[in-house]
Amino acid sequence: MRVTARQAERFWKHVNKTSHCWLWAGSCDPRGYGQVSIGLSGQWTIVKAHRLSYWLTYGTIPISRRIHIDHLCRNRACVRPDHLEAVTASENLQRHWAWKRSHLASH
C-alpha cells in the first residue's frame, strides 16, 4: 500500500487525541470501527482507520498469515499506534473473549 504524504496528513486531521486514546472522528462502520476512503493504485477503497494508523506508523502490516490489528485499549475507534498490535486472527479472538468474560464478570 502506497499512501501519499497528503493522504497521511488528511488522515491525521480526523483524529482527536485525548490523554488516553486517539479517537477517529471520521466515518465509522456499524460495529464502531473507524473507516476512511483512500485512493490506492487509481481506485478508491475503504480502509479501517486503525489499520491505516498502524501502517503509517510502522510501515507495514505482516502478511505471512492473516493478521488482525488488535486494540489493546479495547476501544474500536482508537487509532493511537501504541494501542495497536498486529496479532493472528486466533489471538485477536482469544483476547476478545477474555476481555468480554472479565468485563461481564465485573458488572
mmCIF file of C-alpha atoms in Angstrom:
data_model
loop_
_atom_site.group_PDB
_atom_site.id
_atom_site.type_symbol
_atom_site.label_atom_id
_atom_site.label_comp_id
_atom_site.label_asym_id
_atom_site.label_seq_id
_atom_site.Cartn_x
_atom_site.Cartn_y
_atom_site.Cartn_z
ATOM 1 C CA MET A 1 0.000 0.000 0.000
ATOM 2 C CA ARG A 2 1.396 3.362 -1.028
ATOM 3 C CA VAL A 3 -0.014 6.304 0.924
ATOM 4 C CA THR A 4 0.997 9.819 -0.054
ATOM 5 C CA ALA A 5 2.078 12.445 2.465
ATOM 6 C CA ARG A 6 -1.085 14.393 1.617
ATOM 7 C CA GLN A 7 -3.289 11.360 2.328
ATOM 8 C CA ALA A 8 -1.495 10.777 5.635
ATOM 9 C CA GLU A 9 -1.914 14.433 6.631
ATOM 10 C CA ARG A 10 -5.620 14.265 5.759
ATOM 11 C CA PHE A 11 -5.971 11.089 7.841
ATOM 12 C CA TRP A 12 -4.360 12.564 10.991
ATOM 13 C CA LYS A 13 -6.591 15.674 10.781
ATOM 14 C CA HIS A 14 -9.550 13.398 11.619
ATOM 15 C CA VAL A 15 -8.007 12.175 14.888
ATOM 16 C CA ASN A 16 -8.928 13.635 18.294
ATOM 17 C CA LYS A 17 -6.032 12.986 20.650
ATOM 18 C CA THR A 18 -7.106 12.546 24.254
ATOM 19 C CA SER A 19 -4.883 11.743 27.219
ATOM 20 C CA HIS A 20 -5.576 8.044 26.663
ATOM 21 C CA CYS A 21 -6.951 7.101 23.236
ATOM 22 C CA TRP A 22 -6.653 8.857 19.895
ATOM 23 C CA LEU A 23 -10.214 8.744 18.611
ATOM 24 C CA TRP A 24 -11.167 8.573 14.951
ATOM 25 C CA ALA A 25 -13.553 11.460 14.247
ATOM 26 C CA GLY A 26 -14.443 10.440 10.703
ATOM 27 C CA SER A 27 -16.813 7.800 9.425
ATOM 28 C CA CYS A 28 -17.332 4.599 11.441
ATOM 29 C CA ASP A 29 -18.814 1.285 10.384
ATOM 30 C CA PRO A 30 -21.850 -0.155 12.235
ATOM 31 C CA ARG A 31 -19.526 -2.007 14.665
ATOM 32 C CA GLY A 32 -17.744 1.209 15.716
ATOM 33 C CA TYR A 33 -14.515 0.804 13.742
ATOM 34 C CA GLY A 34 -13.247 3.950 12.050
ATOM 35 C CA GLN A 35 -13.058 3.795 8.286
ATOM 36 C CA VAL A 36 -11.578 6.013 5.618
ATOM 37 C CA SER A 37 -11.869 6.113 1.821
ATOM 38 C CA ILE A 38 -8.471 6.364 0.232
ATOM 39 C CA GLY A 39 -7.270 6.334 -3.347
ATOM 40 C CA LEU A 40 -4.817 3.484 -3.862
ATOM 41 C CA SER A 41 -3.421 2.476 -7.241
ATOM 42 C CA GLY A 42 -6.018 4.562 -9.037
ATOM 43 C CA GLN A 43 -9.012 3.071 -7.203
ATOM 44 C CA TRP A 44 -10.939 4.193 -4.150
ATOM 45 C CA THR A 45 -11.057 1.689 -1.338
ATOM 46 C CA ILE A 46 -12.321 1.719 2.239
ATOM 47 C CA VAL A 47 -9.646 1.009 4.837
ATOM 48 C CA LYS A 48 -10.164 0.576 8.578
ATOM 49 C CA ALA A 49 -8.742 3.654 10.311
ATOM 50 C CA HIS A 50 -6.791 1.674 12.925
ATOM 51 C CA ARG A 51 -5.134 -0.434 10.200
ATOM 52 C CA LEU A 52 -4.101 2.716 8.312
ATOM 53 C CA SER A 53 -2.739 4.257 11.522
ATOM 54 C CA TYR A 54 -0.673 1.127 12.146
ATOM 55 C CA TRP A 55 0.568 1.137 8.550
ATOM 56 C CA LEU A 56 1.503 4.845 8.635
ATOM 57 C CA THR A 57 3.397 4.414 11.907
ATOM 58 C CA TYR A 58 5.149 1.085 11.455
ATOM 59 C CA GLY A 59 5.388 0.966 7.662
ATOM 60 C CA THR A 60 3.781 -2.414 7.122
ATOM 61 C CA ILE A 61 1.347 -4.997 8.384
ATOM 62 C CA PRO A 62 2.786 -8.525 8.336
ATOM 63 C CA ILE A 63 1.095 -10.604 5.655
ATOM 64 C CA SER A 64 2.635 -14.042 6.201
ATOM 65 C CA ARG A 65 -0.587 -15.073 7.969
ATOM 66 C CA ARG A 66 -3.987 -13.454 8.250
ATOM 67 C CA ILE A 67 -3.122 -10.626 10.632
ATOM 68 C CA HIS A 68 -5.527 -8.513 12.650
ATOM 69 C CA ILE A 69 -4.649 -5.226 14.317
ATOM 70 C CA ASP A 70 -5.809 -5.590 17.913
ATOM 71 C CA HIS A 71 -6.895 -2.630 20.033
ATOM 72 C CA LEU A 72 -5.056 -3.130 23.331
ATOM 73 C CA CYS A 73 -7.307 -0.437 24.854
ATOM 74 C CA ARG A 74 -10.438 -2.316 23.601
ATOM 75 C CA ASN A 75 -11.727 0.930 22.010
ATOM 76 C CA ARG A 76 -12.678 0.277 18.384
ATOM 77 C CA ALA A 77 -12.494 3.978 17.457
ATOM 78 C CA CYS A 78 -8.920 4.309 18.774
ATOM 79 C CA VAL A 79 -6.122 4.842 16.232
ATOM 80 C CA ARG A 80 -3.292 5.536 18.692
ATOM 81 C CA PRO A 81 -0.368 3.472 17.350
ATOM 82 C CA ASP A 82 0.890 2.300 20.745
ATOM 83 C CA HIS A 83 -2.615 0.976 21.492
ATOM 84 C CA LEU A 84 -2.473 -1.256 18.404
ATOM 85 C CA GLU A 85 -0.759 -4.606 17.978
ATOM 86 C CA ALA A 86 -0.503 -6.956 14.999
ATOM 87 C CA VAL A 87 -1.752 -10.402 16.061
ATOM 88 C CA THR A 88 -3.111 -13.515 14.411
ATOM 89 C CA ALA A 89 -6.859 -13.837 13.959
ATOM 90 C CA SER A 90 -6.848 -16.576 16.603
ATOM 91 C CA GLU A 91 -5.019 -14.408 19.154
ATOM 92 C CA ASN A 92 -7.370 -11.496 18.476
ATOM 93 C CA LEU A 93 -10.405 -13.709 19.064
ATOM 94 C CA GLN A 94 -8.934 -15.155 22.283
ATOM 95 C CA ARG A 95 -8.230 -11.663 23.611
ATOM 96 C CA HIS A 96 -11.729 -10.512 22.684
ATOM 97 C CA TRP A 97 -13.415 -13.332 24.584
ATOM 98 C CA ALA A 98 -11.091 -12.999 27.592
ATOM 99 C CA TRP A 99 -11.927 -9.287 27.795
ATOM 100 C CA LYS A 100 -15.632 -9.971 27.340
ATOM 101 C CA ARG A 101 -15.641 -12.591 30.126
ATOM 102 C CA SER A 102 -13.783 -10.301 32.533
ATOM 103 C CA HIS A 103 -15.947 -7.311 31.595
ATOM 104 C CA LEU A 104 -19.200 -9.237 32.080
ATOM 105 C CA ALA A 105 -17.990 -10.726 35.381
ATOM 106 C CA SER A 106 -17.281 -7.260 36.783
ATOM 107 C CA HIS A 107 -20.827 -5.969 36.097
#
